[in-house]
């Protein structure tokens, strides 16, 4: 983990409201594991005050890491206006990432919207025996995988409005792959909006399929110091709350109290 | 010019420089150890400690507000026993002041936490957080009543061998009344301010943005309030004052020193820039050099008013 003023190498729009940013840091590239995130200070001013968390979406060469982000508010709007050559202060890599699947097991990646970001990085590490199911609200939100450095043969798309791929929810596509014959050999990795994650959790817990979930929470420090990012732990464990920034953001599906979310 | 002397005295406690990290914003120090050299700090005030572990409030616990944030962590912490076992050994190895912030829900609980830290090596002082609800008095905050604030102070003093700093709540009509009450009770110093109670509402859902409904406001938004309160308190008590609230850089720290603080604590800014406290120390050192100040203590209370 380091704090560094990193230079923006590019910051380009790859879909409406969606940007891919490349930042230079050999130190972060060496340390980064899929599922980890960074805290970015969007500028020197005090409004917005806090850093914003972003998953690491991949690395290029030995000194470039990528952030894939959607403009949703003040901070991300400022980021979208940043240009090549400017510097942004980054703290990271932070948190616990994904555990890679055991060899021989088939992985299914399930993303919703901008939740593709950490899974793109994971896909670069897993490479084979994987199916990527990406859900979006509409066709124009689709993140072109080649643009984020991923060449996948096995990818399915679902859109809520039916403008591309499977019309409907990504979890419906997932369910269709969870056949009895496949169940013992699968591992699910997921990131996306909460309603989708809850559905994936229900599907995988019900069928006893291993599943790792990348969660979000409002964060202040990202370092495990403020305890602001609490998420309720399932009753089996001895903890009441986990801290998403430190115990996560990636969790085993069983460790979370889904009803509290 | 030779290096300025940054040492300050907080009653019986000597600090190598006047910059501490504020309770609840710096964990137990170790969270920042990869990012800064903790030994450069004047001291670390650790997360509020209670007798038993506390899970804290349900999420959402934090929300950003203009130039600040509201938090309702609910004083989540690992409890006295785990603190001594798991966190203290690392803190003891540091070459900086370690101040343990304590709280209770009854006067006796304050006494019990203090007693549990009595004689323990590597703890430089106790900071008493009186901004929490008193279960014996229907949840009224200890720190809003001068008599109860004095009783808490006395209880902690009876149960400790360490200097006692009482941390004042700004959510009162006249903070100097409380400051004088704890001074009379024997406190070695006061620190202020704790967070200002506030609230934010999601207008789409009409639901409070914090699950706890209200929370404590911190960050640069509260700085002018904090500077004013430090100035008022410094003029009404003789014990040293530690200034807290919205410090983002050394200039902000200087405002507190000039207003009468002997030292400062940096809180929310640690989230924005984990290295900020080191930068504040460097900035203060440079300011002293540039101004020909040999001892930083000379700045305390140097405010000029006609
Ligand atoms: C571990 C982690 C990894 C993340 N990775 C990515 C990523 O790779 N790409 C990406 O685009 N975003 C990611 N996010 C979400 C991202 O941090 C927020 O979108 C961002 O902080 C919003 O900042 P803002 O100032 O633009 O929005 P604000 O002005 O703060 O908020 C505007 C609106 O955005 C929404 N919002 C704010 N914060 C969040 C949040 N944490 N989650 C969901 N919605 C939010 C709220 O509805 C809010 O009303 C991640 C969050 C976490 C915790
Ligand atoms: C997330 C958070 C947790 C805090 N926890 C404590 C605590 O446990 N005990 C305490 O006395 N003060 C606590 N505080 C208050 C700070 O120590 C400080 O008094 C306040 O935040 C004002 O300073 P700042 O504006 O520099 O943050 C907390 C503040 C924040 C933001
Ligand atoms: S964001 Fe501060 S503890 Fe997780």
mmCIF file of N, CA and C in Angstrom, chain B residues 22 24-26 28 35-36 50 53-54 68 86-87 119 126 151-152 155 166 178 226 300 304:
data_model
loop_
_atom_site.group_PDB
_atom_site.id
_atom_site.type_symbol
_atom_site.label_atom_id
_atom_site.label_comp_id
_atom_site.label_asym_id
_atom_site.label_seq_id
_atom_site.Cartn_x
_atom_site.Cartn_y
_atom_site.Cartn_z
ATOM 1 N N UNK B 22 -6.287 12.654 15.870
ATOM 2 C CA UNK B 22 -7.502 12.673 16.686
ATOM 3 C C UNK B 22 -8.140 11.287 16.785
ATOM 4 N N UNK B 24 -10.444 8.171 16.721
ATOM 5 C CA UNK B 24 -11.463 7.681 15.792
ATOM 6 C C UNK B 24 -11.132 7.923 14.331
ATOM 7 N N UNK B 25 -10.075 8.680 14.084
ATOM 8 C CA UNK B 25 -9.720 8.998 12.697
ATOM 9 C C UNK B 25 -8.386 8.374 12.308
ATOM 10 N N UNK B 26 -7.776 7.672 13.251
ATOM 11 C CA UNK B 26 -6.428 7.160 13.006
ATOM 12 C C UNK B 26 -6.302 5.725 13.525
ATOM 13 N N UNK B 28 -5.671 2.572 15.406
ATOM 14 C CA UNK B 28 -4.683 2.343 16.467
ATOM 15 C C UNK B 28 -3.288 2.671 15.935
ATOM 16 N N UNK B 35 2.179 4.049 5.502
ATOM 17 C CA UNK B 35 2.127 5.309 4.745
ATOM 18 C C UNK B 35 2.936 6.433 5.381
ATOM 19 N N UNK B 36 3.097 6.392 6.711
ATOM 20 C CA UNK B 36 3.903 7.430 7.360
ATOM 21 C C UNK B 36 4.737 6.808 8.487
ATOM 22 N N UNK B 50 -13.903 1.381 25.294
ATOM 23 C CA UNK B 50 -14.866 1.133 26.370
ATOM 24 C C UNK B 50 -14.478 -0.157 27.089
ATOM 25 N N UNK B 53 -16.233 -4.807 24.377
ATOM 26 C CA UNK B 53 -16.285 -4.504 22.937
ATOM 27 C C UNK B 53 -17.657 -3.961 22.548
ATOM 28 N N UNK B 54 -17.681 -3.061 21.573
ATOM 29 C CA UNK B 54 -18.952 -2.518 21.081
ATOM 30 C C UNK B 54 -18.989 -2.651 19.570
ATOM 31 N N UNK B 68 -17.169 18.586 4.664
ATOM 32 C CA UNK B 68 -17.156 17.845 5.923
ATOM 33 C C UNK B 68 -17.812 16.497 5.769
ATOM 34 N N UNK B 86 -4.130 -7.043 21.914
ATOM 35 C CA UNK B 86 -3.858 -7.031 20.476
ATOM 36 C C UNK B 86 -3.235 -5.743 19.956
ATOM 37 N N UNK B 87 -3.611 -4.602 20.513
ATOM 38 C CA UNK B 87 -3.175 -3.334 19.926
ATOM 39 C C UNK B 87 -2.025 -2.683 20.682
ATOM 40 N N UNK B 119 -1.136 1.855 35.509
ATOM 41 C CA UNK B 119 0.140 1.149 35.619
ATOM 42 C C UNK B 119 0.616 0.525 34.313
ATOM 43 N N UNK B 126 -4.462 9.825 29.315
ATOM 44 C CA UNK B 126 -5.832 9.377 29.046
ATOM 45 C C UNK B 126 -6.598 10.594 28.529
ATOM 46 N N UNK B 151 -17.783 15.143 37.740
ATOM 47 C CA UNK B 151 -17.792 13.826 38.406
ATOM 48 C C UNK B 151 -17.041 12.783 37.589
ATOM 49 N N UNK B 152 -17.236 12.817 36.274
ATOM 50 C CA UNK B 152 -16.522 11.869 35.404
ATOM 51 C C UNK B 152 -15.018 12.114 35.534
ATOM 52 N N UNK B 155 -13.696 10.815 38.794
ATOM 53 C CA UNK B 155 -13.688 9.349 38.797
ATOM 54 C C UNK B 155 -12.461 8.826 38.045
ATOM 55 N N UNK B 166 -9.501 16.057 29.298
ATOM 56 C CA UNK B 166 -10.938 15.872 29.095
ATOM 57 C C UNK B 166 -11.321 16.491 27.750
ATOM 58 N N UNK B 178 -18.280 24.229 31.120
ATOM 59 C CA UNK B 178 -17.844 22.834 31.248
ATOM 60 C C UNK B 178 -16.317 22.799 31.441
ATOM 61 N N UNK B 226 -14.642 25.635 15.917
ATOM 62 C CA UNK B 226 -13.631 25.069 16.811
ATOM 63 C C UNK B 226 -12.621 26.133 17.243
ATOM 64 N N UNK B 300 1.572 29.962 21.134
ATOM 65 C CA UNK B 300 0.319 29.702 21.865
ATOM 66 C C UNK B 300 -0.251 30.978 22.488
ATOM 67 N N UNK B 304 -3.580 38.656 18.565
ATOM 68 C CA UNK B 304 -3.593 40.089 18.883
ATOM 69 C C UNK B 304 -5.010 40.621 18.751
#
